Coordinates of C-alpha atoms and ligand atoms in Angstrom, one line a residue:
M1 CA -30.1 -66.8 -42.1
K2 CA -27.2 -65.7 -44.2
L3 CA -27.6 -65.7 -48.0
P4 CA -24.9 -64.3 -50.2
I5 CA -27.0 -62.3 -52.6
F6 CA -24.6 -61.3 -55.3
S7 CA -22.2 -63.5 -57.0
I8 CA -20.6 -63.1 -60.5
T9 CA -23.9 -64.3 -62.0
F10 CA -26.3 -61.7 -60.7
S11 CA -29.6 -63.2 -59.7
A12 CA -32.6 -60.8 -59.5
I13 CA -34.9 -63.5 -57.9
L14 CA -33.1 -63.0 -54.6
F15 CA -34.7 -59.6 -54.2
L16 CA -37.8 -59.2 -52.3
P17 CA -40.9 -58.6 -54.4
L18 CA -41.6 -54.9 -54.4
G19 CA -45.1 -53.8 -53.9
H20 CA -44.5 -50.1 -54.7
T21 CA -47.6 -49.1 -52.9
T22 CA -46.4 -45.9 -51.3
D23 CA -43.7 -43.4 -51.9
H24 CA -41.9 -42.2 -48.7
S25 CA -39.3 -40.4 -50.7
V26 CA -41.5 -37.4 -51.4
P27 CA -40.2 -34.5 -49.4
E28 CA -43.0 -33.2 -47.1
D29 CA -41.7 -30.9 -44.5
G30 CA -38.8 -28.6 -45.2
G31 CA -37.3 -30.6 -48.0
Y32 CA -36.7 -33.9 -46.3
S33 CA -38.8 -37.0 -46.2
R34 CA -40.9 -37.7 -43.2
C35 CA -40.6 -41.5 -43.5
R36 CA -37.8 -43.9 -44.4
C37 CA -37.9 -45.8 -47.6
L38 CA -39.3 -49.3 -47.2
P39 CA -39.1 -52.2 -49.6
T40 CA -42.7 -51.5 -50.7
D41 CA -41.9 -47.9 -51.7
Y42 CA -40.9 -46.6 -55.1
C43 CA -37.8 -45.0 -53.5
W44 CA -36.4 -48.4 -52.4
P45 CA -33.2 -49.0 -54.4
N46 CA -33.7 -51.2 -57.4
P47 CA -31.7 -54.5 -58.0
S48 CA -29.0 -52.9 -60.0
E49 CA -28.6 -50.1 -57.4
W50 CA -28.2 -52.8 -54.7
A51 CA -25.7 -54.6 -56.9
S52 CA -23.6 -51.4 -57.3
F53 CA -23.8 -50.9 -53.6
N54 CA -22.7 -54.5 -52.9
A55 CA -19.7 -53.9 -55.2
S56 CA -18.8 -50.8 -53.3
V57 CA -18.7 -52.8 -50.0
S58 CA -16.5 -55.5 -51.5
G59 CA -19.4 -58.0 -51.8
S60 CA -20.3 -57.9 -48.1
L61 CA -24.0 -57.3 -48.6
I62 CA -26.2 -60.1 -47.3
A63 CA -29.9 -60.7 -47.8
V64 CA -31.2 -61.3 -44.3
K65 CA -33.8 -63.8 -43.3
P66 CA -35.2 -64.8 -39.9
V67 CA -33.2 -67.7 -38.4
A68 CA -36.2 -70.0 -38.4
S69 CA -36.9 -69.5 -42.1
P70 CA -35.4 -72.9 -43.2
C71 CA -38.2 -74.6 -41.2
H72 CA -41.0 -73.0 -43.3
D73 CA -42.2 -73.1 -46.9
P74 CA -41.2 -71.9 -49.4
T75 CA -37.6 -71.8 -48.0
F76 CA -37.8 -75.2 -46.2
D77 CA -34.5 -76.9 -45.9
Q78 CA -34.4 -80.1 -43.8
A79 CA -30.7 -80.0 -42.7
A80 CA -30.8 -76.2 -42.0
C81 CA -34.0 -76.6 -40.1
E82 CA -32.6 -79.4 -37.9
D83 CA -29.6 -77.2 -37.3
A84 CA -31.8 -74.3 -36.3
K85 CA -33.9 -76.5 -34.0
T86 CA -30.7 -77.8 -32.3
N87 CA -29.2 -74.4 -31.8
Y88 CA -32.2 -72.2 -31.3
K89 CA -31.3 -71.4 -27.7
S90 CA -27.6 -70.9 -28.3
S91 CA -26.5 -67.3 -28.3
V92 CA -23.4 -68.2 -30.2
W93 CA -25.4 -69.6 -33.0
R94 CA -28.0 -66.7 -33.0
G95 CA -25.2 -64.2 -33.0
S96 CA -23.6 -65.7 -36.1
F97 CA -26.5 -64.6 -38.3
P98 CA -27.4 -61.0 -39.0
G99 CA -31.0 -62.1 -38.8
G100 CA -30.5 -63.8 -35.4
Y101 CA -31.8 -61.7 -32.5
Q102 CA -31.3 -63.1 -29.0
Q103 CA -34.9 -62.3 -27.9
V104 CA -37.2 -63.8 -30.5
N105 CA -39.8 -61.1 -29.9
F106 CA -37.6 -58.6 -31.7
E107 CA -37.7 -60.8 -34.9
T108 CA -41.5 -60.3 -35.1
S109 CA -43.6 -57.4 -36.1
A110 CA -46.9 -56.6 -34.3
V111 CA -47.5 -53.8 -36.8
K112 CA -47.4 -56.2 -39.8
N113 CA -48.6 -59.2 -37.8
E114 CA -45.5 -61.2 -38.8
T115 CA -43.7 -63.9 -37.0
C116 CA -41.3 -66.7 -38.0
Y117 CA -41.2 -69.2 -35.1
I118 CA -39.3 -72.5 -35.1
D119 CA -42.1 -74.5 -33.5
T120 CA -45.0 -73.6 -35.8
P121 CA -45.9 -75.9 -38.7
R122 CA -43.9 -75.9 -41.9
P123 CA -46.6 -74.4 -44.1
S124 CA -47.2 -71.5 -41.7
A125 CA -45.8 -68.3 -43.1
C126 CA -42.3 -67.0 -42.1
G127 CA -42.7 -63.3 -42.0
Q128 CA -39.7 -61.0 -42.1
G129 CA -41.0 -59.1 -39.1
N130 CA -38.4 -56.6 -37.7
V131 CA -35.5 -58.5 -39.2
P132 CA -33.6 -56.2 -41.5
I133 CA -33.8 -56.7 -45.3
Y134 CA -30.1 -56.4 -46.0
A135 CA -26.9 -56.3 -43.9
V136 CA -23.4 -55.1 -44.6
A137 CA -21.3 -57.8 -43.0
A138 CA -18.6 -55.2 -42.2
T139 CA -14.9 -56.1 -41.7
S140 CA -13.6 -52.6 -42.1
P141 CA -14.5 -49.0 -41.3
T142 CA -14.6 -48.2 -45.0
Q143 CA -17.4 -50.7 -45.6
I144 CA -19.3 -49.1 -42.7
Q145 CA -18.8 -45.6 -44.2
K146 CA -20.2 -46.8 -47.5
G147 CA -23.2 -48.3 -45.8
V148 CA -23.8 -45.1 -43.8
D149 CA -23.5 -43.0 -47.0
F150 CA -25.9 -45.3 -48.9
A151 CA -28.5 -45.3 -46.1
R152 CA -28.3 -41.6 -45.8
E153 CA -28.5 -40.8 -49.5
R154 CA -31.3 -43.3 -50.1
N155 CA -33.2 -42.4 -47.0
L156 CA -33.2 -46.0 -45.6
R157 CA -33.9 -47.0 -42.1
L158 CA -30.4 -47.9 -40.7
V159 CA -29.8 -50.2 -37.8
I160 CA -26.6 -51.4 -36.2
K161 CA -26.3 -55.0 -34.9
N162 CA -23.5 -56.5 -33.0
S163 CA -24.5 -59.5 -30.9
G164 CA -28.3 -58.9 -31.1
H165 CA -28.6 -59.2 -27.3
D166 CA -30.4 -56.0 -26.8
Y167 CA -33.4 -56.3 -24.5
L168 CA -35.1 -53.3 -26.1
G169 CA -34.9 -54.5 -29.7
R170 CA -32.8 -51.5 -30.7
S171 CA -30.6 -53.5 -33.1
A172 CA -33.6 -54.7 -35.1
G173 CA -35.8 -52.7 -37.5
R174 CA -38.5 -53.4 -40.0
G175 CA -37.5 -52.7 -43.6
S176 CA -34.0 -51.6 -42.6
L177 CA -30.4 -51.9 -43.8
Q178 CA -28.2 -53.3 -41.1
I179 CA -24.6 -52.6 -40.3
W180 CA -23.4 -55.9 -38.8
T181 CA -20.2 -55.6 -36.8
H182 CA -20.0 -59.2 -35.7
N183 CA -16.8 -59.9 -37.7
M184 CA -14.7 -57.0 -36.4
N185 CA -12.8 -59.0 -33.9
S186 CA -9.4 -57.4 -33.4
I187 CA -8.0 -57.3 -29.9
E188 CA -4.8 -55.3 -29.4
F189 CA -3.0 -54.7 -26.1
S190 CA -0.9 -51.7 -25.3
D191 CA 1.4 -51.1 -22.3
S192 CA 1.4 -47.4 -22.9
F193 CA -1.7 -46.1 -24.6
T194 CA -2.2 -42.4 -25.1
P195 CA -5.5 -41.2 -26.6
D196 CA -5.0 -39.6 -30.0
G197 CA -4.2 -35.9 -29.6
C198 CA -3.5 -36.2 -25.9
K199 CA 0.2 -36.2 -26.2
W200 CA 0.6 -34.6 -22.8
K201 CA -0.9 -37.6 -21.1
K202 CA 1.1 -40.4 -19.6
G203 CA 0.7 -43.7 -21.4
E204 CA -1.5 -46.3 -19.6
E205 CA -2.1 -50.0 -20.1
A206 CA -5.1 -50.6 -22.3
V207 CA -6.7 -52.8 -24.9
T208 CA -8.3 -51.7 -28.2
I209 CA -11.1 -53.9 -29.4
G210 CA -13.0 -54.1 -32.6
A211 CA -16.7 -53.4 -32.7
G212 CA -17.6 -57.1 -32.8
V213 CA -15.5 -58.5 -29.9
Q214 CA -17.6 -60.4 -27.4
L215 CA -17.0 -60.6 -23.7
K216 CA -15.9 -64.2 -23.4
P217 CA -13.2 -64.0 -26.1
L218 CA -12.1 -60.7 -24.5
Y219 CA -11.9 -62.3 -21.0
S220 CA -9.8 -65.1 -22.6
A221 CA -7.4 -62.7 -24.2
L222 CA -7.1 -60.8 -21.0
K223 CA -6.3 -64.0 -19.1
D224 CA -3.5 -64.8 -21.6
K225 CA -2.0 -61.5 -20.7
Q226 CA -2.6 -61.9 -17.0
K227 CA -4.8 -58.8 -17.1
T228 CA -8.3 -57.9 -16.4
A229 CA -10.8 -55.2 -17.4
V230 CA -14.2 -53.9 -16.4
I231 CA -16.6 -55.7 -18.7
G232 CA -19.9 -57.4 -18.2
F233 CA -20.6 -60.9 -17.0
A234 CA -21.8 -62.7 -20.1
N235 CA -20.4 -64.7 -22.9
T236 CA -21.6 -63.3 -26.2
V237 CA -22.7 -59.8 -25.3
G238 CA -20.5 -57.4 -27.4
A239 CA -18.0 -55.4 -25.4
A240 CA -17.8 -52.4 -27.7
G241 CA -21.4 -52.0 -28.8
G242 CA -24.6 -51.4 -26.8
Y243 CA -22.9 -52.6 -23.6
I244 CA -20.3 -49.9 -23.1
Q245 CA -22.3 -47.2 -24.9
G246 CA -25.2 -47.8 -22.4
G247 CA -22.7 -47.5 -19.5
G248 CA -21.8 -51.1 -18.9
H249 CA -22.1 -52.6 -15.5
S250 CA -19.7 -55.3 -14.3
P251 CA -19.1 -57.5 -11.2
L252 CA -15.8 -55.5 -11.2
G253 CA -17.6 -52.2 -11.1
P254 CA -17.5 -51.6 -7.4
W255 CA -13.7 -52.3 -7.6
K256 CA -12.9 -50.1 -10.7
G257 CA -16.0 -48.3 -11.9
M258 CA -18.5 -48.7 -14.8
A259 CA -17.1 -50.0 -18.1
S260 CA -17.7 -46.6 -19.6
D261 CA -15.7 -44.9 -16.8
N262 CA -12.8 -47.0 -18.1
A263 CA -13.1 -46.0 -21.8
Y264 CA -10.2 -44.0 -23.2
Q265 CA -11.3 -43.6 -26.8
F266 CA -13.8 -44.6 -29.4
T267 CA -13.4 -44.6 -33.2
I268 CA -16.8 -44.1 -34.9
V269 CA -18.3 -43.6 -38.3
T270 CA -20.7 -40.7 -37.9
A271 CA -23.9 -39.8 -39.9
D272 CA -21.9 -37.8 -42.5
G273 CA -19.8 -40.9 -43.3
K274 CA -16.7 -39.7 -41.6
H275 CA -14.5 -42.0 -39.5
V276 CA -13.6 -39.9 -36.4
T277 CA -11.9 -40.4 -33.1
A278 CA -13.6 -39.4 -29.9
N279 CA -11.7 -39.0 -26.6
E280 CA -11.2 -36.3 -24.0
C281 CA -8.9 -34.4 -26.3
Q282 CA -10.9 -34.4 -29.6
N283 CA -14.6 -34.6 -30.2
S284 CA -15.0 -34.6 -26.5
D285 CA -18.8 -34.0 -26.7
L286 CA -19.2 -37.2 -28.7
F287 CA -16.9 -39.0 -26.2
W288 CA -19.1 -37.8 -23.4
A289 CA -22.3 -39.1 -25.2
L290 CA -20.8 -42.4 -26.1
R291 CA -20.2 -43.2 -22.5
G292 CA -23.8 -43.9 -21.5
G293 CA -26.0 -42.2 -24.1
G294 CA -27.0 -45.6 -25.6
G295 CA -26.1 -47.7 -28.6
G296 CA -27.3 -47.1 -32.1
T297 CA -27.6 -43.3 -31.6
F298 CA -24.4 -41.3 -32.5
G299 CA -22.9 -43.4 -35.3
V300 CA -21.3 -46.8 -35.8
V301 CA -18.5 -47.4 -33.3
T302 CA -15.6 -49.2 -35.0
S303 CA -13.4 -49.7 -32.0
V304 CA -13.1 -48.9 -28.3
T305 CA -10.0 -48.6 -26.2
I306 CA -10.5 -49.4 -22.5
R307 CA -8.2 -49.5 -19.5
T308 CA -6.8 -52.8 -18.4
F309 CA -5.5 -53.8 -14.9
P310 CA -3.0 -56.4 -13.8
D311 CA -4.9 -59.5 -12.8
S312 CA -5.8 -59.6 -9.1
S313 CA -7.2 -62.1 -6.7
M314 CA -10.9 -62.5 -6.0
L315 CA -13.2 -64.2 -3.5
A316 CA -16.5 -65.8 -4.3
L317 CA -19.2 -67.1 -2.1
N318 CA -22.7 -68.6 -2.2
M319 CA -25.3 -68.2 0.5
N320 CA -28.6 -69.9 -0.4
T321 CA -31.6 -69.5 2.0
T322 CA -35.0 -71.1 1.8
I323 CA -37.7 -70.0 4.3
P324 CA -41.0 -71.9 4.0
D325 CA -43.2 -69.2 5.5
R326 CA -43.8 -66.5 2.9
N327 CA -44.0 -63.6 5.4
Q328 CA -40.8 -64.7 7.1
F329 CA -39.1 -65.2 3.7
Y330 CA -39.9 -61.6 2.7
S331 CA -38.8 -60.4 6.1
F332 CA -35.4 -62.0 5.4
V333 CA -35.3 -60.5 2.0
A334 CA -35.6 -57.1 3.8
D335 CA -32.8 -58.2 6.2
F336 CA -30.6 -58.9 3.2
H337 CA -31.2 -55.6 1.6
A338 CA -30.5 -53.8 4.8
F339 CA -27.2 -55.6 4.9
L340 CA -26.2 -54.4 1.4
P341 CA -24.5 -51.1 2.4
K342 CA -22.2 -53.1 4.7
F343 CA -21.6 -55.6 2.0
S344 CA -20.7 -52.7 -0.4
D345 CA -18.4 -51.0 2.1
A346 CA -16.5 -54.3 2.4
G347 CA -15.9 -54.2 -1.4
G348 CA -18.6 -56.7 -2.3
S349 CA -20.3 -57.1 -5.6
G350 CA -22.3 -59.9 -7.2
Y351 CA -25.8 -61.1 -8.0
Y352 CA -28.8 -62.4 -6.1
Y353 CA -32.1 -64.0 -7.0
V354 CA -35.3 -63.8 -5.2
F355 CA -37.6 -66.7 -6.0
H356 CA -41.2 -66.1 -5.1
E357 CA -42.3 -69.7 -5.8
T358 CA -39.8 -71.6 -3.8
K359 CA -39.2 -68.8 -1.2
T360 CA -35.5 -68.9 -1.9
L361 CA -32.9 -66.2 -1.9
I362 CA -29.7 -67.1 -3.7
I363 CA -26.7 -64.8 -3.1
A364 CA -23.5 -65.0 -5.3
G365 CA -21.1 -62.6 -3.6
L366 CA -17.8 -61.5 -5.1
F367 CA -14.9 -59.5 -3.7
A368 CA -12.5 -58.3 -6.3
G369 CA -9.0 -57.6 -5.2
Q370 CA -9.4 -59.5 -2.0
S371 CA -8.0 -62.8 -0.7
N372 CA -9.0 -63.2 3.0
P373 CA -12.0 -65.6 3.3
N374 CA -12.1 -65.2 7.0
A375 CA -13.1 -61.5 6.6
T376 CA -16.0 -62.3 4.2
E377 CA -17.2 -65.1 6.4
A378 CA -17.2 -62.7 9.4
L379 CA -19.0 -60.2 7.4
F380 CA -21.8 -62.6 6.5
A381 CA -22.0 -64.2 10.0
P382 CA -24.7 -61.9 11.4
L383 CA -26.9 -62.3 8.2
M384 CA -26.5 -66.1 8.4
Q385 CA -27.5 -66.0 12.1
K386 CA -30.6 -64.0 11.2
A387 CA -31.5 -66.5 8.4
R388 CA -31.2 -69.4 10.8
E389 CA -33.5 -67.8 13.3
Y390 CA -36.5 -68.0 10.8
T391 CA -38.7 -71.0 11.3
N392 CA -37.5 -74.1 9.4
S393 CA -35.1 -72.1 7.4
Q394 CA -32.5 -73.9 5.3
V395 CA -29.2 -72.0 4.9
D396 CA -26.4 -73.2 2.7
W397 CA -23.0 -71.4 2.7
F398 CA -20.1 -72.0 0.5
Q399 CA -16.9 -70.0 -0.1
F400 CA -14.3 -70.7 -2.7
P401 CA -10.6 -70.2 -1.9
P402 CA -9.1 -67.1 -3.5
F403 CA -8.5 -67.3 -7.2
P404 CA -7.2 -64.9 -10.0
I405 CA -10.1 -62.9 -11.5
S406 CA -9.1 -64.0 -15.0
V407 CA -9.4 -67.7 -14.1
G408 CA -12.7 -67.2 -12.2
V409 CA -14.5 -65.5 -15.1
D410 CA -13.1 -67.9 -17.5
I411 CA -14.5 -70.8 -15.5
G412 CA -17.8 -69.0 -14.7
L413 CA -18.5 -68.3 -18.3
T414 CA -19.1 -71.4 -20.3
G415 CA -19.2 -69.9 -23.8
S416 CA -22.9 -69.4 -24.6
D417 CA -25.7 -67.5 -22.9
A418 CA -29.3 -68.7 -22.5
T419 CA -31.3 -67.1 -25.2
G420 CA -34.0 -67.7 -27.8
G421 CA -36.9 -66.7 -25.6
M422 CA -39.5 -64.0 -25.8
T423 CA -38.8 -61.5 -23.1
L424 CA -39.4 -58.0 -21.8
L425 CA -37.6 -56.6 -18.8
S426 CA -38.5 -54.1 -16.2
S427 CA -35.9 -52.6 -13.8
R428 CA -35.0 -50.0 -11.3
L429 CA -31.8 -48.7 -9.7
I430 CA -32.1 -48.7 -5.9
S431 CA -30.1 -46.2 -4.0
R432 CA -27.8 -46.8 -1.0
K433 CA -29.7 -44.0 0.8
F434 CA -33.0 -45.9 0.4
L435 CA -31.5 -49.2 1.7
E436 CA -30.1 -47.3 4.7
S437 CA -33.4 -45.7 5.6
A438 CA -35.3 -47.3 8.4
D439 CA -38.2 -48.7 6.4
G440 CA -36.6 -48.8 2.9
P441 CA -35.6 -52.5 2.9
K442 CA -39.0 -53.5 4.2
K443 CA -40.8 -51.4 1.6
L444 CA -38.7 -53.0 -1.1
S445 CA -39.5 -56.5 0.1
E446 CA -43.2 -55.6 0.1
V447 CA -42.9 -54.8 -3.6
F448 CA -41.3 -58.2 -4.3
K449 CA -44.2 -59.8 -2.4
A450 CA -46.8 -57.8 -4.4
I451 CA -45.3 -58.4 -7.8
G452 CA -44.0 -61.9 -7.0
P453 CA -47.2 -64.0 -7.7
N454 CA -47.5 -62.9 -11.4
Q455 CA -45.7 -65.5 -13.5
N456 CA -43.9 -66.6 -10.3
T457 CA -41.5 -63.7 -10.6
V458 CA -37.8 -64.2 -10.1
F459 CA -36.1 -60.9 -9.2
L460 CA -32.5 -60.6 -10.2
G461 CA -30.5 -58.1 -8.2
H462 CA -27.1 -56.9 -9.5
V463 CA -24.8 -55.5 -6.9
V464 CA -22.7 -53.8 -9.5
A465 CA -22.8 -50.2 -8.2
G466 CA -21.5 -48.6 -5.0
G467 CA -17.7 -48.5 -4.3
Q468 CA -15.8 -47.1 -7.3
V469 CA -19.0 -46.5 -9.3
A470 CA -20.1 -44.1 -6.6
R471 CA -16.6 -42.6 -6.1
N472 CA -16.5 -41.9 -9.9
N473 CA -19.3 -39.3 -9.6
G474 CA -16.8 -36.7 -10.7
I475 CA -16.5 -38.3 -14.2
D476 CA -18.5 -36.3 -16.7
S477 CA -20.2 -38.8 -18.9
A478 CA -23.7 -39.4 -20.2
I479 CA -24.7 -42.3 -18.0
N480 CA -27.8 -42.0 -15.8
P481 CA -26.5 -40.0 -12.8
S482 CA -28.5 -42.4 -10.6
W483 CA -25.8 -45.0 -11.1
R484 CA -23.6 -43.0 -8.7
K485 CA -26.2 -43.2 -6.0
A486 CA -27.3 -46.8 -6.6
L487 CA -26.3 -50.0 -4.8
T488 CA -28.4 -52.5 -6.7
H489 CA -29.9 -52.8 -10.1
L490 CA -33.1 -54.9 -9.9
I491 CA -34.8 -56.5 -12.8
F492 CA -37.6 -58.9 -13.5
A493 CA -38.9 -60.3 -16.7
R494 CA -42.1 -61.2 -18.4
G495 CA -42.2 -63.8 -21.1
W496 CA -44.5 -65.7 -23.4
D497 CA -44.3 -68.4 -26.1
S498 CA -45.1 -68.7 -29.8
S499 CA -48.8 -69.5 -29.0
T500 CA -49.3 -66.0 -27.5
S501 CA -51.0 -63.6 -29.9
F502 CA -49.8 -60.1 -30.4
Q503 CA -52.9 -58.9 -28.6
E504 CA -52.0 -61.0 -25.6
Q505 CA -48.4 -59.9 -25.7
A506 CA -49.6 -56.3 -25.6
I507 CA -51.6 -57.0 -22.5
I508 CA -48.6 -58.6 -20.8
A509 CA -46.4 -55.6 -21.8
R510 CA -48.9 -53.0 -20.8
N511 CA -49.4 -54.7 -17.4
M512 CA -45.7 -54.6 -16.8
T513 CA -45.3 -51.0 -17.9
D514 CA -48.4 -49.5 -16.3
V515 CA -49.0 -51.7 -13.3
E516 CA -46.0 -53.6 -12.2
T517 CA -43.1 -51.2 -13.0
P518 CA -44.8 -48.2 -11.3
I519 CA -45.0 -50.2 -8.1
L520 CA -41.2 -50.7 -8.1
A521 CA -40.6 -47.2 -9.4
A522 CA -42.7 -45.6 -6.7
L523 CA -40.1 -46.6 -4.1
E524 CA -37.8 -43.9 -5.4
P525 CA -39.4 -41.9 -8.2
D526 CA -36.2 -40.0 -9.0
M527 CA -33.8 -42.9 -9.4
G528 CA -34.7 -44.3 -12.8
A529 CA -33.3 -47.4 -14.6
Y530 CA -30.4 -48.8 -16.6
I531 CA -31.1 -48.3 -20.3
N532 CA -29.6 -51.7 -21.4
E533 CA -31.8 -53.8 -19.1
A534 CA -35.1 -52.1 -18.9
D535 CA -38.7 -51.9 -20.2
L536 CA -38.6 -50.5 -23.7
N537 CA -42.1 -49.0 -23.1
E538 CA -41.2 -46.9 -20.1
R539 CA -43.5 -43.9 -20.0
H540 CA -41.0 -41.2 -19.0
W541 CA -38.0 -42.9 -20.6
Q542 CA -35.9 -39.7 -21.1
K543 CA -35.8 -39.0 -17.4
V544 CA -35.8 -42.7 -16.3
F545 CA -32.8 -43.6 -18.4
W546 CA -30.8 -40.4 -18.5
G547 CA -32.1 -38.0 -15.9
E548 CA -30.6 -34.6 -16.1
N549 CA -28.3 -35.6 -19.0
Y550 CA -31.1 -35.9 -21.5
D551 CA -31.1 -32.3 -22.8
R552 CA -27.3 -32.3 -23.3
L553 CA -27.6 -35.6 -25.1
L554 CA -30.2 -34.0 -27.4
E555 CA -27.7 -31.3 -28.2
V556 CA -24.9 -33.7 -29.1
K557 CA -27.4 -35.7 -31.2
A558 CA -28.4 -32.6 -33.1
K559 CA -24.8 -31.7 -33.8
W560 CA -23.6 -35.1 -34.9
D561 CA -26.7 -36.5 -36.5
E562 CA -28.9 -33.6 -37.6
G563 CA -30.8 -35.8 -40.1
E564 CA -31.5 -38.4 -37.4
L565 CA -30.1 -41.2 -39.5
F566 CA -29.4 -43.3 -36.4
M567 CA -32.8 -43.7 -34.8
C568 CA -34.1 -46.4 -32.4
K569 CA -36.5 -46.6 -29.6
P570 CA -36.1 -45.5 -26.8
C571 CA -33.1 -43.6 -28.0
I572 CA -32.1 -39.9 -27.9
G573 CA -34.5 -37.8 -30.0
S574 CA -36.9 -40.7 -30.6
E575 CA -39.8 -38.8 -29.1
N576 CA -40.0 -37.2 -32.6
W577 CA -40.5 -40.6 -34.3
D578 CA -43.1 -43.3 -34.5
A579 CA -42.8 -46.5 -32.5
E580 CA -40.9 -48.2 -35.3
S581 CA -38.5 -45.3 -36.0
I582 CA -39.8 -45.3 -39.6
C583 CA -41.7 -42.0 -39.8
R584 CA -41.3 -38.7 -38.0
K585 CA -44.3 -37.7 -36.1
Ligands
LIG601 C1 -27.1 -62.8 -21.2 C2 -26.9 -61.3 -21.1 C3 -26.0 -60.8 -20.1 C4 -25.8 -59.4 -20.0 N1 -24.9 -59.0 -19.0 C5 -24.7 -57.7 -18.9 C6 -23.7 -57.2 -18.0 O1 -23.1 -58.0 -17.3 N2 -23.6 -55.9 -17.8 C7 -24.3 -55.0 -18.6 O2 -24.1 -53.8 -18.4 N3 -25.2 -55.4 -19.5 C8 -25.4 -56.7 -19.6 N4 -26.4 -57.2 -20.6 C9 -27.1 -56.2 -21.3 C10 -26.3 -55.7 -22.5 O3 -25.5 -54.6 -22.1 C11 -27.2 -55.2 -23.6 O4 -28.0 -56.3 -24.1 C12 -26.5 -54.5 -24.8 O5 -27.4 -53.8 -25.5 C13 -25.8 -55.5 -25.7 O6 -25.1 -54.8 -26.6 P1 -24.7 -55.6 -28.0 O7 -23.9 -54.6 -28.8 O8 -24.0 -56.8 -27.7 O9 -26.1 -55.9 -28.6 P2 -26.9 -55.5 -29.9 O10 -28.3 -55.9 -29.7 O11 -26.2 -55.9 -31.1 O12 -26.8 -53.9 -29.8 C14 -27.4 -53.2 -28.8 C15 -27.5 -51.7 -29.1 O13 -26.2 -51.2 -29.4 C16 -26.2 -50.7 -30.7 N5 -24.8 -51.0 -31.2 C17 -24.3 -52.3 -31.3 N6 -23.1 -52.1 -31.9 C18 -22.8 -50.8 -32.1 C19 -21.8 -50.1 -32.6 N7 -20.7 -50.7 -33.1 N8 -21.9 -48.7 -32.7 C20 -23.0 -48.1 -32.3 N9 -24.1 -48.8 -31.8 C21 -24.0 -50.1 -31.7 C22 -27.3 -51.4 -31.4 O14 -27.7 -50.6 -32.5 C23 -28.3 -51.4 -30.3 O15 -28.9 -50.1 -30.2 C24 -26.6 -58.5 -20.7 C25 -27.5 -59.0 -21.7 C26 -27.7 -60.3 -21.8 C27 -28.7 -60.8 -22.8

């Protein structure tokens, strides 16, 4: 919920009651505080200090509330509650509030035992949970600089939120001040972009986007210019925030590389409050880290410039197979994975779902830059033949005529993403080498079979690597090096509802982290996972998410953010902090 907190008549009642129970401002080790200042601490800014700060950011400070707060006393508001109930599952609606996180579990706090659910009775408490206390609704880098300075000087927990889509909860934080980039929506095209300070470089076509630009509006802008770019397949995920800073996969990846491979330049407010440019010619260590090192870690990115391409044609197909016998179904799942290297060599990308309950495999294949449907049909013919040979199998095949990429994504993305659940993910990157090995595909399908019965697991495979992602292995960036070897990025989810206690949630999470994920991980212990779509409780997260790049990332972090102002979990250097990134260990 968005509440403008300061108007001409200043109202102190809008401030949270301050308990003043502890004082985290007292320097303990080496002259700096061990913990961030929380609203219950003496060091928390007083109302007039917040008012001065608000004036310094042109009145853009907002008191943040969980989005379900209008449905609970004492803030009950019939109309706003109805609105919240209608839109609770809309990512557009959630993204329009600084307190709206796309996974509701990140709005809660197990530590404080606080929730604010939409479907609990009106008198039940609405706790602030991990929803920040205040947000700077930034529209300019200057406001962000002021916010960063204020957080640093007052020792506040600082978080950055763009769309709030993060599956690891990194854009939320209990007792924090949030920099909210949602309203920074500029999109500027250039036919001849040269990174600042790289005068010797030839100009290339590019688009520079503000920190809050979301994927669907960017796709629409690209379409208007008859261009395309490597960005993710979603509506309201931010293009310049956690997505690209985590590496950014795309259905266009096998055609043109990872999103971060196509970044020319970032502008960023760093921990010292400076607004700097990072590209291959200046601050190149920061440029390296911002391409895969993870969001919320090195500063607040204010804009990103990425490569654009002339629009091209694309093919899309569906092959849906149901095989009633479970063993035969998983045998076909192995056949399909054994086929993936060939699919990749033909320029394929796309997504597939393995449904344990219905024994169905849905394949959505894409071929960017291609226009010959006969070639793709011939490619799939042997796989279809295999599918048909299984007892009582049902195989449906459909292929679209070629279409421009820009038109396809515009039609495929309807405007809003499914959201508003309580979800944790688990994932692994699976290498081409493994899928080419004699028993690799079979071992993988055995894992699906083993994990499948729990919550009737649906596995989602992303064929977003291989091709140009693999060929880009000479690009020196911070992404998990396993991306260059991978062919598919596999994820599964665990969820619950508002009746699930924190203790029960912990059991579900622990089972995923310590029982289920290790089964998947054991297939290829050195491959790891994609930071943006993974289990936030991964045990060996440094290696799993960044592999050999982790130590270098620590060095860049120490240089640009010595005081660890930007801290989240699991983010670079967070091994030194508690689970909430509030106190140093
Ligand atoms: C429906 C859906 C579809 C998805 N599709 C894809 C896909 O196709 N490809 C893919 O790779 N991923 C995909 N993802 C995952 C996505 O990349 C992550 O959820 C990502 O973290 C979202 O970034 P955000 O900035 O939009 O979200 P937020 O939750 O706002 O932020 C995520 C992280 O980035 C940080 N951050 C945000 N803005 C900034 C900034 N300006 N400067 C510094 N740090 C910042 C935050 O602090 C946080 O750590 C998808 C997720 C969902 C929910």
